[in-house]
Amino acid sequence: MFCIQCEQTLTNDRVTGCQFKQGKCGKEADTADLQDLLIYMLEGIGQFGFAARQFGAIDPEIDQFIPEAFFTTLTNVNFDEDRFVALIATATRLRNNAKAMYLAACEKAGEAPQTFEGPANFTPAQTKEGLLEQAAVASIKEDEAGPDVFGLRCLVLYGLKGCAAYGEHALMLGEDNQEVFGKFHEYLSLMASKPTDIDVLLEAALGVGGLNYEIMGLLDKGSTTNFGHPEPTQVKTTPIKGKAILVSGHDMVDLEAILKQTEGTGINVYTHGELLPAHAYPKLKAYSHLAGNYGTAWQNQQEEFSAFPGAIVMTSNCLINPYTKGYDDRIWTCGPVGWPGVPHIEARDFSSVIDKAQQLDGFPADLIEKTITIGFAHNAVMGVADKVVDGVKSGAIKHFFLIGGCDGAAPGRNYYTEFAENTPDDTVMLTIGCGKYRFNDKEFGDIGGIPRLLDVGQCNDSYSAIQIALALCEAFECEVNDLPLTLIVSWFEQKAAAVLLTLLHLGIKNIHLGPSLPPFLTPNLVNFLVENFDLKPIGDAKQDIANILNAA
C-alpha cells in the first residue's frame, strides 16, 4: 500500500505517505492495492478509447463506466475489497471491448493500428489473491523521473478523480457530454504513458481543470433542471419528534427517491453534511417531511450517527468506519460507496431502510428550534446583483471573501473559524463546502439587507461561486483578478484538487490555500504556483485579513 491522495496522509509526506497495514482513513492495504489496479485498468481503457475516438468510434458503456469506477477510489468512498475485484473484472472486459472497437475502426479506415504498452496489455488475475500479487505493477510510487514529475502526475491523477466524482453526480442527473468522455480517455491515455515532460504535465493539469469546469457546468444544469434553482431558505438544524432517516453524501437523486418512498409513512427525513443544499431546491423542499439538517461536517459523523435514533443512508463519499460506534446495524450504502458487511442498496429500493426506521424509536420530542440560512447559488445572488453592485460602488461593501472547501479533522482548521469571525463588518463572505460548518451557525449581520454570509452550497456548487464572480466582473467591467475578492480555500481530498485546478485554469490568482499543502506538491511545484498564480499558504487569520485588505 502507498497512498498520498488526501490530507489524512500520515506525516503529510510524499515519500512515506500511508504505506502500512491500514491508511489513516481506515482503508486496508489490500483495498488500496486493488484501487491502484482498477485505475491501471482505466488507463488501459483510456489508451484504446482515446485512439478509437480519433476514428469516431465510441461505446456509451465504456464512457459511463470510467467516472463510476474512478469515483470508488476517492478518499472515504469505498472500502469493500470484493467490490473492487468485481470492478476490475468489468474494467478488463471493457478494456478488451475498447481494443476490439479500436481495431475495427482502424480496419474500416484502412489504417494500421498503433502498438500500446503497459495497462493496454496487462492481464489481471481472476482471483483477489492473484490480483494482490500483481499490485506492484500499478503502484504510484515515485520513480527515476524524480519528485517534480511524480508530484505533477499525482496532481493530474487526483484532479481526474475529482472530475470523475462530479461527472458521476452529473450522470445521475441525466447530464453527459461526449467531449467530456473524450477528455477522460485522453488524460487516462496520457497517464498510461508515464509522461516525464514537466511542460506536458503542467498543460495536462490545467486541462484537467478545464475539464472539471465543463463537468461542474453539467452538474449545475442537471441539479437545476431536475430540482429547480436554489432559493434562500431557512433550514432547521434541530430535530422534531418522530421516526427518522438520515441521508448523507451528495446524491440528491437518492434523497428524492427516499423522500418519495417515505411519503405517508410518518418518517421524517434529515440531511447530513454535504446534502445540506438540498433544502434550497424547490422540488425537494416541497416535501413536508424533509425535516431539516442534522449534524455537521463529515469528520464528525461517528459521534453524530451514533446519537441519531433512526436509519442512516450514505449516498456518496465521506464514509468512516461505522462499526466502532455501534450503528453498523442501521446504516446502508448506495452508489459508489461501500464498507465490508454494510448492506448496499441496489436500484434505489430503500424499503429495508424504511422498515428499520419504523422499528427504531426516533426522536422523542421536538427540540428548541434553531435554523441556518442557505440557498445563495448563482441564480439567487444574480437576482440581487444590483444591490451588491450598488453596495460596492457606495463603499458599503469593501471586499468579498470566498471561504470554501473541504473540512477535516487535522489541526489548523480553526483558522477558518477565526478568519470568518474576524472579517470586518463592511465585507461579505461567500462560502461553499463543508468548511462552512465551522462558522455557519454564527450571526454576521447584513449590509443593506444583503447577508454578510452567503451560503452558495457545497463543493458540488463551486460552479455557482465562479458564475457569481464572473457576473460581478461583467457588472464592474473588469477581470476576475481585479475584483475586490479573495479566495480562502481549504483542501482535503481529490474533489478539492479538481476545483483548485479549475481556478488555475480560469487564471484566478491570489488563492490562499490550507491548512497544509498537499504532500505531492514539491517545493519546486509550490514555487511555480506562487510565481505564476500568486498562490499563498495560509498563515495567521487576523494577519492574513489585514494583508489582504491592505493590498486591495
Short mmCIF file of N, CA and C in Angstrom, two decimals, residues 382 389 467-480 483:
data_model
loop_
_atom_site.label_atom_id
_atom_site.label_comp_id
_atom_site.label_asym_id
_atom_site.label_seq_id
_atom_site.Cartn_x
_atom_site.Cartn_y
_atom_site.Cartn_z
N MET A 382 -27.55 36.58 -8.38
CA MET A 382 -27.71 37.46 -9.54
C MET A 382 -29.02 38.22 -9.48
N VAL A 389 -23.83 45.41 -6.39
CA VAL A 389 -23.01 46.39 -7.12
C VAL A 389 -23.12 47.77 -6.49
N GLN A 467 -19.63 31.47 -11.22
CA GLN A 467 -20.56 32.28 -12.00
C GLN A 467 -20.87 33.61 -11.32
N ILE A 468 -20.91 33.60 -10.00
CA ILE A 468 -21.13 34.85 -9.27
C ILE A 468 -19.97 35.80 -9.51
N ALA A 469 -18.74 35.27 -9.44
CA ALA A 469 -17.56 36.09 -9.69
C ALA A 469 -17.57 36.65 -11.11
N LEU A 470 -17.94 35.81 -12.08
CA LEU A 470 -17.97 36.27 -13.47
C LEU A 470 -19.05 37.34 -13.68
N ALA A 471 -20.16 37.18 -12.98
CA ALA A 471 -21.23 38.18 -13.09
C ALA A 471 -20.77 39.53 -12.51
N LEU A 472 -20.04 39.48 -11.42
CA LEU A 472 -19.50 40.72 -10.85
C LEU A 472 -18.50 41.36 -11.81
N CYS A 473 -17.71 40.52 -12.49
CA CYS A 473 -16.77 41.05 -13.48
C CYS A 473 -17.51 41.81 -14.57
N GLU A 474 -18.61 41.23 -15.02
CA GLU A 474 -19.39 41.88 -16.07
C GLU A 474 -19.96 43.20 -15.57
N ALA A 475 -20.46 43.19 -14.34
CA ALA A 475 -21.06 44.40 -13.79
C ALA A 475 -20.04 45.51 -13.63
N PHE A 476 -18.83 45.14 -13.23
CA PHE A 476 -17.79 46.15 -12.99
C PHE A 476 -16.86 46.34 -14.18
N GLU A 477 -17.12 45.60 -15.26
CA GLU A 477 -16.32 45.69 -16.48
C GLU A 477 -14.83 45.51 -16.17
N CYS A 478 -14.54 44.40 -15.51
CA CYS A 478 -13.15 44.13 -15.14
C CYS A 478 -12.87 42.63 -15.21
N GLU A 479 -11.64 42.25 -14.98
CA GLU A 479 -11.26 40.85 -14.93
C GLU A 479 -11.44 40.31 -13.50
N VAL A 480 -11.48 38.99 -13.38
CA VAL A 480 -11.70 38.37 -12.07
C VAL A 480 -10.66 38.85 -11.06
N LEU A 483 -11.27 42.12 -9.21
CA LEU A 483 -12.38 42.25 -8.27
C LEU A 483 -11.87 42.39 -6.83
#
